[in-house]
Amino acid sequence: MKGDRVEIVVDAGDTTRTYEVIASRAGRRVETAVRRGVVEVSEVTRNGSVVRTASFMANRVLALVEQPVPREDAAERDG
């Protein structure tokens, strides 16, 4: 959903770096996966097509913070 974002904090030797992957359009979401020592954060469309992917070595990732957009509850919307 537009506004979903994931922050990735990476060890860059003598300092840390922070990266963000944000769902930039309506209907897109951000997904994370860890495969074979690599952390992948992807922006995905409604039909599952990957728009862009950020990849990081898992042993360098210090934090992975998922920040979803609060969803409206159907009861709150109707009521």
PDB file of C-alpha atoms in Angstrom:
ATOM      1  CA  MET A   1       0.000   0.000   0.000  1.00  0.00           C
ATOM      2  CA  LYS A   2       1.316   3.447  -0.835  1.00  0.00           C
ATOM      3  CA  GLY A   3       3.415   4.698   2.053  1.00  0.00           C
ATOM      4  CA  ASP A   4       4.616   1.299   3.279  1.00  0.00           C
ATOM      5  CA  ARG A   5       8.316   1.546   3.934  1.00  0.00           C
ATOM      6  CA  VAL A   6      11.251  -0.437   5.215  1.00  0.00           C
ATOM      7  CA  GLU A   7      14.366   1.079   6.769  1.00  0.00           C
ATOM      8  CA  ILE A   8      17.613  -0.881   6.541  1.00  0.00           C
ATOM      9  CA  VAL A   9      20.582   0.022   8.750  1.00  0.00           C
ATOM     10  CA  VAL A  10      23.857  -1.365   7.387  1.00  0.00           C
ATOM     11  CA  ASP A  11      27.355  -1.556   8.896  1.00  0.00           C
ATOM     12  CA  ALA A  12      29.640   0.362   6.531  1.00  0.00           C
ATOM     13  CA  GLY A  13      32.921  -0.224   8.322  1.00  0.00           C
ATOM     14  CA  ASP A  14      33.596   2.747  10.566  1.00  0.00           C
ATOM     15  CA  THR A  15      30.004   4.070  10.355  1.00  0.00           C
ATOM     16  CA  THR A  16      26.449   2.982   9.640  1.00  0.00           C
ATOM     17  CA  ARG A  17      24.264   3.849   6.682  1.00  0.00           C
ATOM     18  CA  THR A  18      20.482   3.921   6.553  1.00  0.00           C
ATOM     19  CA  TYR A  19      18.514   3.100   3.423  1.00  0.00           C
ATOM     20  CA  GLU A  20      14.757   3.291   2.836  1.00  0.00           C
ATOM     21  CA  VAL A  21      12.556   1.464   0.365  1.00  0.00           C
ATOM     22  CA  ILE A  22       9.132   3.107   0.077  1.00  0.00           C
ATOM     23  CA  ALA A  23       6.019   1.991  -1.808  1.00  0.00           C
ATOM     24  CA  SER A  24       5.795   4.977  -4.134  1.00  0.00           C
ATOM     25  CA  ARG A  25       2.364   4.485  -5.723  1.00  0.00           C
ATOM     26  CA  ALA A  26      -1.085   3.295  -4.726  1.00  0.00           C
ATOM     27  CA  GLY A  27      -1.447  -0.486  -4.829  1.00  0.00           C
ATOM     28  CA  ARG A  28       2.239  -1.187  -4.272  1.00  0.00           C
ATOM     29  CA  ARG A  29       3.721  -2.829  -1.196  1.00  0.00           C
ATOM     30  CA  VAL A  30       7.178  -3.524   0.185  1.00  0.00           C
ATOM     31  CA  GLU A  31       8.289  -7.105   0.827  1.00  0.00           C
ATOM     32  CA  THR A  32      11.399  -8.429   2.553  1.00  0.00           C
ATOM     33  CA  ALA A  33      13.162 -11.746   2.073  1.00  0.00           C
ATOM     34  CA  VAL A  34      16.358 -13.354   3.363  1.00  0.00           C
ATOM     35  CA  ARG A  35      17.927 -15.804   0.922  1.00  0.00           C
ATOM     36  CA  ARG A  36      21.398 -17.365   1.021  1.00  0.00           C
ATOM     37  CA  GLY A  37      22.902 -14.673   3.216  1.00  0.00           C
ATOM     38  CA  VAL A  38      21.352 -11.783   1.300  1.00  0.00           C
ATOM     39  CA  VAL A  39      18.558  -9.526   2.540  1.00  0.00           C
ATOM     40  CA  GLU A  40      16.324  -8.357  -0.316  1.00  0.00           C
ATOM     41  CA  VAL A  41      13.763  -5.572   0.051  1.00  0.00           C
ATOM     42  CA  SER A  42      11.464  -5.199  -2.959  1.00  0.00           C
ATOM     43  CA  GLU A  43       8.714  -2.838  -4.053  1.00  0.00           C
ATOM     44  CA  VAL A  44       5.990  -4.999  -5.598  1.00  0.00           C
ATOM     45  CA  THR A  45       2.867  -4.153  -7.625  1.00  0.00           C
ATOM     46  CA  ARG A  46      -0.612  -5.594  -7.033  1.00  0.00           C
ATOM     47  CA  ASN A  47      -0.063  -8.403  -9.522  1.00  0.00           C
ATOM     48  CA  GLY A  48       3.302  -9.369  -8.005  1.00  0.00           C
ATOM     49  CA  SER A  49       5.697  -7.728 -10.445  1.00  0.00           C
ATOM     50  CA  VAL A  50       8.866  -6.451  -8.802  1.00  0.00           C
ATOM     51  CA  VAL A  51       9.459  -2.761  -9.522  1.00  0.00           C
ATOM     52  CA  ARG A  52      12.808  -2.402  -7.748  1.00  0.00           C
ATOM     53  CA  THR A  53      14.928  -4.353  -5.310  1.00  0.00           C
ATOM     54  CA  ALA A  54      17.588  -3.398  -2.790  1.00  0.00           C
ATOM     55  CA  SER A  55      20.016  -6.164  -1.761  1.00  0.00           C
ATOM     56  CA  PHE A  56      22.325  -6.234   1.260  1.00  0.00           C
ATOM     57  CA  MET A  57      24.684  -8.840   2.704  1.00  0.00           C
ATOM     58  CA  ALA A  58      22.893 -10.285   5.737  1.00  0.00           C
ATOM     59  CA  ASN A  59      25.980 -10.185   7.967  1.00  0.00           C
ATOM     60  CA  ARG A  60      26.217  -6.387   7.413  1.00  0.00           C
ATOM     61  CA  VAL A  61      22.568  -5.609   8.233  1.00  0.00           C
ATOM     62  CA  LEU A  62      22.217  -4.229  11.762  1.00  0.00           C
ATOM     63  CA  ALA A  63      18.477  -3.484  11.710  1.00  0.00           C
ATOM     64  CA  LEU A  64      15.522  -4.002   9.415  1.00  0.00           C
ATOM     65  CA  VAL A  65      12.507  -1.906  10.424  1.00  0.00           C
ATOM     66  CA  GLU A  66       9.190  -2.452   8.663  1.00  0.00           C
ATOM     67  CA  GLN A  67       6.806   0.498   8.958  1.00  0.00           C
ATOM     68  CA  PRO A  68       3.449  -0.331   7.387  1.00  0.00           C
ATOM     69  CA  VAL A  69       0.837   2.350   6.792  1.00  0.00           C
ATOM     70  CA  PRO A  70      -2.021   1.978   9.294  1.00  0.00           C
ATOM     71  CA  ARG A  71      -4.938   0.288   7.529  1.00  0.00           C
ATOM     72  CA  GLU A  72      -8.506   1.521   7.967  1.00  0.00           C
ATOM     73  CA  ASP A  73     -10.723  -0.944   9.773  1.00  0.00           C
ATOM     74  CA  ALA A  74     -14.051  -1.554   8.003  1.00  0.00           C
ATOM     75  CA  ALA A  75     -15.960  -0.853  11.233  1.00  0.00           C
ATOM     76  CA  GLU A  76     -14.254   2.529  11.698  1.00  0.00           C
ATOM     77  CA  ARG A  77     -14.866   3.494   8.082  1.00  0.00           C
ATOM     78  CA  ASP A  78     -18.605   2.644   8.131  1.00  0.00           C
ATOM     79  CA  GLY A  79     -19.333   3.865  11.574  1.00  0.00           C
TER      80      GLY A  79
END
